PDB file of N, CA and C in Angstrom:
ATOM      1  N   UNK M   1      44.619 -59.538 -38.884  1.00  0.00           N
ATOM      2  CA  UNK M   1      43.899 -60.304 -38.923  1.00  0.00           C
ATOM      3  C   UNK M   1      43.748 -60.820 -40.247  1.00  0.00           C
ATOM      4  N   UNK M   2      42.788 -61.815 -40.729  1.00  0.00           N
ATOM      5  CA  UNK M   2      43.657 -62.673 -41.326  1.00  0.00           C
ATOM      6  C   UNK M   2      42.476 -62.482 -42.480  1.00  0.00           C
ATOM      7  N   UNK M   3      41.704 -62.608 -43.029  1.00  0.00           N
ATOM      8  CA  UNK M   3      40.169 -62.831 -43.966  1.00  0.00           C
ATOM      9  C   UNK M   3      40.547 -63.494 -45.459  1.00  0.00           C
ATOM     10  N   UNK M   4      39.977 -65.083 -46.090  1.00  0.00           N
ATOM     11  CA  UNK M   4      39.378 -65.728 -46.658  1.00  0.00           C
ATOM     12  C   UNK M   4      39.017 -65.679 -47.532  1.00  0.00           C
ATOM     13  N   UNK M   5      38.628 -65.074 -48.812  1.00  0.00           N
ATOM     14  CA  UNK M   5      37.602 -65.123 -49.567  1.00  0.00           C
ATOM     15  C   UNK M   5      37.827 -65.735 -50.782  1.00  0.00           C
ATOM     16  N   UNK M   6      36.902 -65.914 -51.396  1.00  0.00           N
ATOM     17  CA  UNK M   6      36.724 -66.161 -52.863  1.00  0.00           C
ATOM     18  C   UNK M   6      37.114 -65.471 -53.554  1.00  0.00           C
ATOM     19  N   UNK M   7      36.885 -65.368 -55.182  1.00  0.00           N
ATOM     20  CA  UNK M   7      37.853 -64.358 -55.756  1.00  0.00           C
ATOM     21  C   UNK M   7      35.749 -63.950 -56.527  1.00  0.00           C
ATOM     22  N   UNK M   8      34.778 -63.932 -56.289  1.00  0.00           N
ATOM     23  CA  UNK M   8      33.769 -63.046 -56.321  1.00  0.00           C
ATOM     24  C   UNK M   8      34.053 -61.800 -56.452  1.00  0.00           C
ATOM     25  N   UNK M   9      33.978 -61.270 -57.674  1.00  0.00           N
ATOM     26  CA  UNK M   9      34.022 -59.531 -58.779  1.00  0.00           C
ATOM     27  C   UNK M   9      33.464 -58.642 -56.947  1.00  0.00           C
ATOM     28  N   UNK M  10      32.770 -58.245 -56.435  1.00  0.00           N
ATOM     29  CA  UNK M  10      32.518 -57.856 -54.948  1.00  0.00           C
ATOM     30  C   UNK M  10      33.434 -57.890 -53.944  1.00  0.00           C
ATOM     31  N   UNK M  11      34.836 -59.028 -53.752  1.00  0.00           N
ATOM     32  CA  UNK M  11      35.564 -58.718 -53.138  1.00  0.00           C
ATOM     33  C   UNK M  11      37.204 -58.414 -53.638  1.00  0.00           C
ATOM     34  N   UNK M  12      37.216 -57.758 -55.286  1.00  0.00           N
ATOM     35  CA  UNK M  12      38.031 -57.534 -54.824  1.00  0.00           C
ATOM     36  C   UNK M  12      38.118 -55.910 -55.844  1.00  0.00           C
ATOM     37  N   UNK M  13      36.871 -55.109 -55.359  1.00  0.00           N
ATOM     38  CA  UNK M  13      36.528 -53.841 -55.664  1.00  0.00           C
ATOM     39  C   UNK M  13      37.913 -52.905 -55.154  1.00  0.00           C
ATOM     40  N   UNK M  14      38.261 -52.032 -55.225  1.00  0.00           N
ATOM     41  CA  UNK M  14      39.125 -50.466 -54.939  1.00  0.00           C
ATOM     42  C   UNK M  14      38.912 -50.538 -54.197  1.00  0.00           C
ATOM     43  N   UNK M  15      37.536 -50.325 -53.061  1.00  0.00           N
ATOM     44  CA  UNK M  15      36.974 -49.777 -52.224  1.00  0.00           C
ATOM     45  C   UNK M  15      36.647 -50.493 -51.055  1.00  0.00           C
ATOM     46  N   UNK M  16      35.920 -52.020 -51.737  1.00  0.00           N
ATOM     47  CA  UNK M  16      36.590 -53.044 -50.692  1.00  0.00           C
ATOM     48  C   UNK M  16      37.745 -52.935 -50.049  1.00  0.00           C
ATOM     49  N   UNK M  17      39.058 -53.329 -50.713  1.00  0.00           N
ATOM     50  CA  UNK M  17      40.682 -53.607 -50.746  1.00  0.00           C
ATOM     51  C   UNK M  17      40.737 -52.395 -50.021  1.00  0.00           C
ATOM     52  N   UNK M  18      40.146 -51.504 -50.384  1.00  0.00           N
ATOM     53  CA  UNK M  18      41.178 -49.954 -49.386  1.00  0.00           C
ATOM     54  C   UNK M  18      40.211 -49.885 -48.112  1.00  0.00           C
ATOM     55  N   UNK M  19      39.143 -50.241 -47.783  1.00  0.00           N
ATOM     56  CA  UNK M  19      38.364 -50.440 -46.770  1.00  0.00           C
ATOM     57  C   UNK M  19      39.550 -51.624 -45.349  1.00  0.00           C
ATOM     58  N   UNK M  20      39.925 -53.099 -46.238  1.00  0.00           N
ATOM     59  CA  UNK M  20      39.814 -54.171 -45.700  1.00  0.00           C
ATOM     60  C   UNK M  20      41.878 -52.710 -45.247  1.00  0.00           C
ATOM     61  N   UNK M  21      42.494 -52.736 -46.146  1.00  0.00           N
ATOM     62  CA  UNK M  21      43.841 -52.163 -45.937  1.00  0.00           C
ATOM     63  C   UNK M  21      43.595 -50.630 -44.949  1.00  0.00           C
ATOM     64  N   UNK M  22      42.965 -49.919 -45.019  1.00  0.00           N
ATOM     65  CA  UNK M  22      43.218 -49.089 -44.070  1.00  0.00           C
ATOM     66  C   UNK M  22      42.576 -49.819 -42.656  1.00  0.00           C
ATOM     67  N   UNK M  23      41.701 -50.708 -42.079  1.00  0.00           N
ATOM     68  CA  UNK M  23      41.812 -51.938 -41.095  1.00  0.00           C
ATOM     69  C   UNK M  23      42.854 -52.176 -40.848  1.00  0.00           C
ATOM     70  N   UNK M  24      43.567 -53.191 -41.003  1.00  0.00           N
ATOM     71  CA  UNK M  24      44.706 -54.441 -41.311  1.00  0.00           C
ATOM     72  C   UNK M  24      44.252 -54.806 -40.853  1.00  0.00           C
ATOM     73  N   UNK M  25      43.280 -55.817 -42.164  1.00  0.00           N
ATOM     74  CA  UNK M  25      43.101 -56.761 -42.974  1.00  0.00           C
ATOM     75  C   UNK M  25      44.037 -57.046 -43.345  1.00  0.00           C
ATOM     76  N   UNK M  26      44.524 -58.066 -43.627  1.00  0.00           N
ATOM     77  CA  UNK M  26      45.069 -59.176 -44.790  1.00  0.00           C
ATOM     78  C   UNK M  26      44.065 -59.802 -45.296  1.00  0.00           C
ATOM     79  N   UNK M  27      44.170 -59.809 -46.594  1.00  0.00           N
ATOM     80  CA  UNK M  27      43.294 -60.357 -47.474  1.00  0.00           C
ATOM     81  C   UNK M  27      43.844 -61.876 -48.401  1.00  0.00           C
ATOM     82  N   UNK M  28      43.102 -62.867 -48.031  1.00  0.00           N
ATOM     83  CA  UNK M  28      44.468 -63.919 -49.387  1.00  0.00           C
ATOM     84  C   UNK M  28      42.954 -64.939 -49.546  1.00  0.00           C
ATOM     85  N   UNK M  29      43.452 -64.178 -51.500  1.00  0.00           N
ATOM     86  CA  UNK M  29      41.847 -65.020 -52.298  1.00  0.00           C
ATOM     87  C   UNK M  29      42.278 -66.205 -52.309  1.00  0.00           C
ATOM     88  N   UNK M  30      41.193 -67.431 -52.785  1.00  0.00           N
ATOM     89  CA  UNK M  30      41.268 -68.730 -52.718  1.00  0.00           C
ATOM     90  C   UNK M  30      41.060 -68.857 -53.933  1.00  0.00           C
ATOM     91  N   UNK M  31      42.578 -69.455 -55.455  1.00  0.00           N
ATOM     92  CA  UNK M  31      42.025 -69.626 -56.326  1.00  0.00           C
ATOM     93  C   UNK M  31      40.913 -70.100 -56.829  1.00  0.00           C
ATOM     94  N   UNK M  32      39.994 -69.945 -58.027  1.00  0.00           N
ATOM     95  CA  UNK M  32      39.217 -70.553 -58.344  1.00  0.00           C
ATOM     96  C   UNK M  32      38.898 -71.911 -58.161  1.00  0.00           C
ATOM     97  N   UNK M  33      37.936 -72.807 -58.244  1.00  0.00           N
ATOM     98  CA  UNK M  33      37.367 -74.319 -58.423  1.00  0.00           C
ATOM     99  C   UNK M  33      38.598 -75.087 -56.967  1.00  0.00           C
ATOM    100  N   UNK M  34      38.892 -73.753 -56.014  1.00  0.00           N
ATOM    101  CA  UNK M  34      39.238 -74.772 -54.897  1.00  0.00           C
ATOM    102  C   UNK M  34      39.029 -74.185 -53.766  1.00  0.00           C
ATOM    103  N   UNK M  35      37.705 -73.399 -53.526  1.00  0.00           N
ATOM    104  CA  UNK M  35      36.986 -73.116 -52.516  1.00  0.00           C
ATOM    105  C   UNK M  35      36.200 -74.130 -51.574  1.00  0.00           C
ATOM    106  N   UNK M  36      35.929 -75.360 -52.181  1.00  0.00           N
ATOM    107  CA  UNK M  36      35.917 -76.729 -51.678  1.00  0.00           C
ATOM    108  C   UNK M  36      36.846 -77.313 -50.789  1.00  0.00           C
ATOM    109  N   UNK M  37      37.624 -77.345 -51.484  1.00  0.00           N
ATOM    110  CA  UNK M  37      38.969 -78.148 -50.458  1.00  0.00           C
ATOM    111  C   UNK M  37      39.822 -76.366 -49.469  1.00  0.00           C
ATOM    112  N   UNK M  38      39.381 -75.539 -49.462  1.00  0.00           N
ATOM    113  CA  UNK M  38      40.585 -74.382 -48.656  1.00  0.00           C
ATOM    114  C   UNK M  38      39.800 -74.077 -47.665  1.00  0.00           C
ATOM    115  N   UNK M  39      38.434 -73.254 -48.303  1.00  0.00           N
ATOM    116  CA  UNK M  39      37.884 -72.063 -47.556  1.00  0.00           C
ATOM    117  C   UNK M  39      37.407 -73.263 -46.519  1.00  0.00           C
ATOM    118  N   UNK M  40      37.767 -72.469 -45.523  1.00  0.00           N
ATOM    119  CA  UNK M  40      37.612 -73.060 -43.603  1.00  0.00           C
ATOM    120  C   UNK M  40      36.033 -73.564 -43.574  1.00  0.00           C
ATOM    121  N   UNK M  41      35.255 -72.350 -44.229  1.00  0.00           N
ATOM    122  CA  UNK M  41      34.054 -73.241 -43.133  1.00  0.00           C
ATOM    123  C   UNK M  41      33.910 -74.325 -44.247  1.00  0.00           C
ATOM    124  N   UNK M  42      34.067 -74.616 -45.587  1.00  0.00           N
ATOM    125  CA  UNK M  42      33.184 -75.538 -46.353  1.00  0.00           C
ATOM    126  C   UNK M  42      34.260 -76.716 -45.784  1.00  0.00           C
ATOM    127  N   UNK M  43      35.523 -77.091 -45.407  1.00  0.00           N
ATOM    128  CA  UNK M  43      36.407 -77.768 -45.301  1.00  0.00           C
ATOM    129  C   UNK M  43      35.838 -78.694 -43.791  1.00  0.00           C
ATOM    130  N   UNK M  44      35.328 -77.625 -42.987  1.00  0.00           N
ATOM    131  CA  UNK M  44      35.249 -77.753 -41.411  1.00  0.00           C
ATOM    132  C   UNK M  44      34.304 -77.645 -41.066  1.00  0.00           C
ATOM    133  N   UNK M  45      32.990 -77.437 -41.725  1.00  0.00           N
ATOM    134  CA  UNK M  45      31.904 -77.693 -41.311  1.00  0.00           C
ATOM    135  C   UNK M  45      30.799 -78.142 -42.471  1.00  0.00           C
ATOM    136  N   UNK M  46      30.843 -77.331 -43.562  1.00  0.00           N
ATOM    137  CA  UNK M  46      29.914 -77.427 -44.007  1.00  0.00           C
ATOM    138  C   UNK M  46      29.969 -79.199 -44.944  1.00  0.00           C
ATOM    139  N   UNK M  47      31.236 -79.669 -44.658  1.00  0.00           N
ATOM    140  CA  UNK M  47      31.939 -81.072 -46.024  1.00  0.00           C
ATOM    141  C   UNK M  47      31.214 -81.661 -44.807  1.00  0.00           C
ATOM    142  N   UNK M  48      31.274 -81.944 -43.312  1.00  0.00           N
ATOM    143  CA  UNK M  48      30.872 -82.512 -42.592  1.00  0.00           C
ATOM    144  C   UNK M  48      29.348 -82.727 -42.379  1.00  0.00           C
ATOM    145  N   UNK M  49      29.129 -81.576 -42.127  1.00  0.00           N
ATOM    146  CA  UNK M  49      27.858 -81.760 -42.341  1.00  0.00           C
ATOM    147  C   UNK M  49      27.222 -82.593 -43.469  1.00  0.00           C
ATOM    148  N   UNK M  50      27.458 -82.222 -44.578  1.00  0.00           N
ATOM    149  CA  UNK M  50      26.724 -82.085 -45.856  1.00  0.00           C
ATOM    150  C   UNK M  50      26.402 -84.102 -46.161  1.00  0.00           C
ATOM    151  N   UNK M  51      27.878 -84.688 -45.608  1.00  0.00           N
ATOM    152  CA  UNK M  51      28.188 -86.072 -45.341  1.00  0.00           C
ATOM    153  C   UNK M  51      27.358 -86.505 -44.492  1.00  0.00           C
ATOM    154  N   UNK M  52      26.972 -86.145 -43.267  1.00  0.00           N
ATOM    155  CA  UNK M  52      25.589 -86.797 -42.762  1.00  0.00           C
ATOM    156  C   UNK M  52      24.668 -86.554 -42.933  1.00  0.00           C
ATOM    157  N   UNK M  53      24.161 -85.475 -43.588  1.00  0.00           N
ATOM    158  CA  UNK M  53      22.826 -85.808 -44.634  1.00  0.00           C
ATOM    159  C   UNK M  53      22.994 -86.455 -45.546  1.00  0.00           C
ATOM    160  N   UNK M  54      24.212 -86.634 -46.198  1.00  0.00           N
ATOM    161  CA  UNK M  54      24.592 -88.135 -46.852  1.00  0.00           C
ATOM    162  C   UNK M  54      24.238 -89.120 -46.724  1.00  0.00           C
ATOM    163  N   UNK M  55      24.288 -89.511 -45.584  1.00  0.00           N
ATOM    164  CA  UNK M  55      24.536 -91.093 -44.459  1.00  0.00           C
ATOM    165  C   UNK M  55      22.508 -91.245 -44.078  1.00  0.00           C
ATOM    166  N   UNK M  56      22.489 -90.028 -43.934  1.00  0.00           N
ATOM    167  CA  UNK M  56      20.982 -89.868 -43.115  1.00  0.00           C
ATOM    168  C   UNK M  56      20.418 -90.289 -44.232  1.00  0.00           C
ATOM    169  N   UNK M  57      20.038 -89.748 -45.075  1.00  0.00           N
ATOM    170  CA  UNK M  57      19.066 -89.842 -46.589  1.00  0.00           C
ATOM    171  C   UNK M  57      19.584 -91.418 -46.746  1.00  0.00           C
ATOM    172  N   UNK M  58      20.555 -91.877 -46.747  1.00  0.00           N
ATOM    173  CA  UNK M  58      20.641 -93.240 -47.209  1.00  0.00           C
ATOM    174  C   UNK M  58      19.913 -94.002 -46.593  1.00  0.00           C
ATOM    175  N   UNK M  59      20.136 -93.780 -45.268  1.00  0.00           N
ATOM    176  CA  UNK M  59      19.716 -94.790 -44.332  1.00  0.00           C
ATOM    177  C   UNK M  59      17.894 -94.233 -43.809  1.00  0.00           C
ATOM    178  N   UNK M  60      17.403 -93.352 -44.621  1.00  0.00           N
ATOM    179  CA  UNK M  60      16.268 -92.991 -43.622  1.00  0.00           C
ATOM    180  C   UNK M  60      15.105 -94.213 -45.180  1.00  0.00           C
ATOM    181  N   UNK M  61      15.760 -94.848 -46.605  1.00  0.00           N
ATOM    182  CA  UNK M  61      15.299 -94.847 -47.745  1.00  0.00           C
ATOM    183  C   UNK M  61      14.618 -96.052 -47.612  1.00  0.00           C
TER     184      UNK M  61
END
């Protein structure tokens, strides 16, 4: 299993990384400042949703 995480400190503790390893979870860290560009939920769900909200807000003004 692949788990994509940002660089939040709690994601990088030895205990957390050992738990991932013990459960055959491969971790890929997103470089700082790139979350909005490559984090799957930000790209596929959050950004389109926010775009719809912006258009709706402008339409109903």
